C-alpha positions as MATLAB code, in Angstrom:
seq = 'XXXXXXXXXXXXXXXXXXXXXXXXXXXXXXXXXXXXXXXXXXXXXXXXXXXXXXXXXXXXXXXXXXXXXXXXXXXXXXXXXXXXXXXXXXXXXXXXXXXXXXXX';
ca = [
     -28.180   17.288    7.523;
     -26.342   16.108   10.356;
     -23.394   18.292   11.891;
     -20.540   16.570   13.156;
     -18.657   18.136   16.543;
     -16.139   20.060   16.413;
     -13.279   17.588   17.319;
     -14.481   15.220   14.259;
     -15.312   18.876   11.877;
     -13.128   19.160    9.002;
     -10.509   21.711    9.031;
      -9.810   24.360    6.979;
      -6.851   24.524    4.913;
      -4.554   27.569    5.375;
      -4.837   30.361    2.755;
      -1.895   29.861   -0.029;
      -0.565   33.027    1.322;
       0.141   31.398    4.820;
       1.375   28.168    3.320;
       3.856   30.500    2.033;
       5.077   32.104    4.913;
       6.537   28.711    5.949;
       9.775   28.114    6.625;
      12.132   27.342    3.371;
      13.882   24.427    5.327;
      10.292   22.280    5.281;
       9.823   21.307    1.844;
       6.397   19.530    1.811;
       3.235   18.680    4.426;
       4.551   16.101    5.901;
       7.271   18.435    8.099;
      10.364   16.744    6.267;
      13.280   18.286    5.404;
      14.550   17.741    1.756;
      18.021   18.331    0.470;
      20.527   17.326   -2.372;
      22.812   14.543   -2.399;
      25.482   12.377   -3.721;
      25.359    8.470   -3.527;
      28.026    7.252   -1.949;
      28.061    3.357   -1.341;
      25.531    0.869   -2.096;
      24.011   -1.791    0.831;
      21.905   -4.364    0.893;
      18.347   -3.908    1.364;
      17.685   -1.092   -1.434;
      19.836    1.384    1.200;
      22.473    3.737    0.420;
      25.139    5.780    2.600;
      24.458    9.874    0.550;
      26.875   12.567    1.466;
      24.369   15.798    1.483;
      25.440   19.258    0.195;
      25.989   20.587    3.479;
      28.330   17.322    4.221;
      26.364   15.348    6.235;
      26.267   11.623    5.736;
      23.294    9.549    6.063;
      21.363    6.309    5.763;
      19.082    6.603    3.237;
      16.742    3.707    1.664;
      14.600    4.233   -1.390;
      10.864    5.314   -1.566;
       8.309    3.263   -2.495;
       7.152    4.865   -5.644;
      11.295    4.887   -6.698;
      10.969    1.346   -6.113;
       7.904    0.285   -7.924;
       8.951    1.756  -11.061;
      12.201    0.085  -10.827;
      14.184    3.399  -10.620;
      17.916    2.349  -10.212;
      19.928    3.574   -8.072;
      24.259    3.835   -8.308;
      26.679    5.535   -6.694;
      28.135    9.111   -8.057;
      24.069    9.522   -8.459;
      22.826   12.604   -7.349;
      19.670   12.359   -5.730;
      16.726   14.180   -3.143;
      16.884   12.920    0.188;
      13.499   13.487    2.802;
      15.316   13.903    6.025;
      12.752   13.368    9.134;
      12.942   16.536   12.018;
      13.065   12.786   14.895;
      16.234   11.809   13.109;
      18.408   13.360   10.927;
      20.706   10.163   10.141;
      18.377    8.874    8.140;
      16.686    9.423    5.629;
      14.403    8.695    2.277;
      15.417    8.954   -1.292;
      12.680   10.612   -3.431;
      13.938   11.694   -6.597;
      16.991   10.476   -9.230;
      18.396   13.472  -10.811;
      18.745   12.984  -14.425;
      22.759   12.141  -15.245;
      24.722   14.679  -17.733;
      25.514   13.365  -20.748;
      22.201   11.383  -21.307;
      21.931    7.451  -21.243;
      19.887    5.864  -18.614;
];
């Protein structure tokens, strides 16, 4: 068996409890912060303009998951925005809240 050095060695992953212990603002690995929104105007290129719940407006464009399956997108919509920590004008839409009242 060959051993690898220590700058190419696998690291550990933290114990759950640590993982835990994070802050409640980072919601996921990649150190993004993700919040609730409300679509606000439609533009061109699969962006939107989404007022968040704390009243920030930003430029947000659709993920590429969202956009594989076809997910549409229309204002009054509320939807989960990734906000990067570099730039918090923009941002990523992740996740279409289902609408009250059922239909599509």
């Amino acid at each position: 068996r060959v051993s690898l050095p220590s700058s190419l060695a696998r690291r550990a992953r933290p114990a759950p409890l640590a993982r835990a212990r994070r802050s409640a603002a980072v919601a996921n690995d990649e150190g993004t912060f993700q919040m609730q929104g409300t679509v606000q105007d439609t533009l061109p290129g699969a962006q939107f303009k989404v007022e968040l719940e704390n009243g920030v407006e930003v430029l947000a464009h659709i993920s590429g998951k969202m956009r594989k399956n076809h997910i549409r997108i229309l204002a009054g919509d509320s939807v989960r925005v990734d906000l990067s920590p570099y730039d918090l004008t923009k941002g990523r839409i992740v996740f279409r809240e289902r609408r009250q009242g059922g239909g599509r």
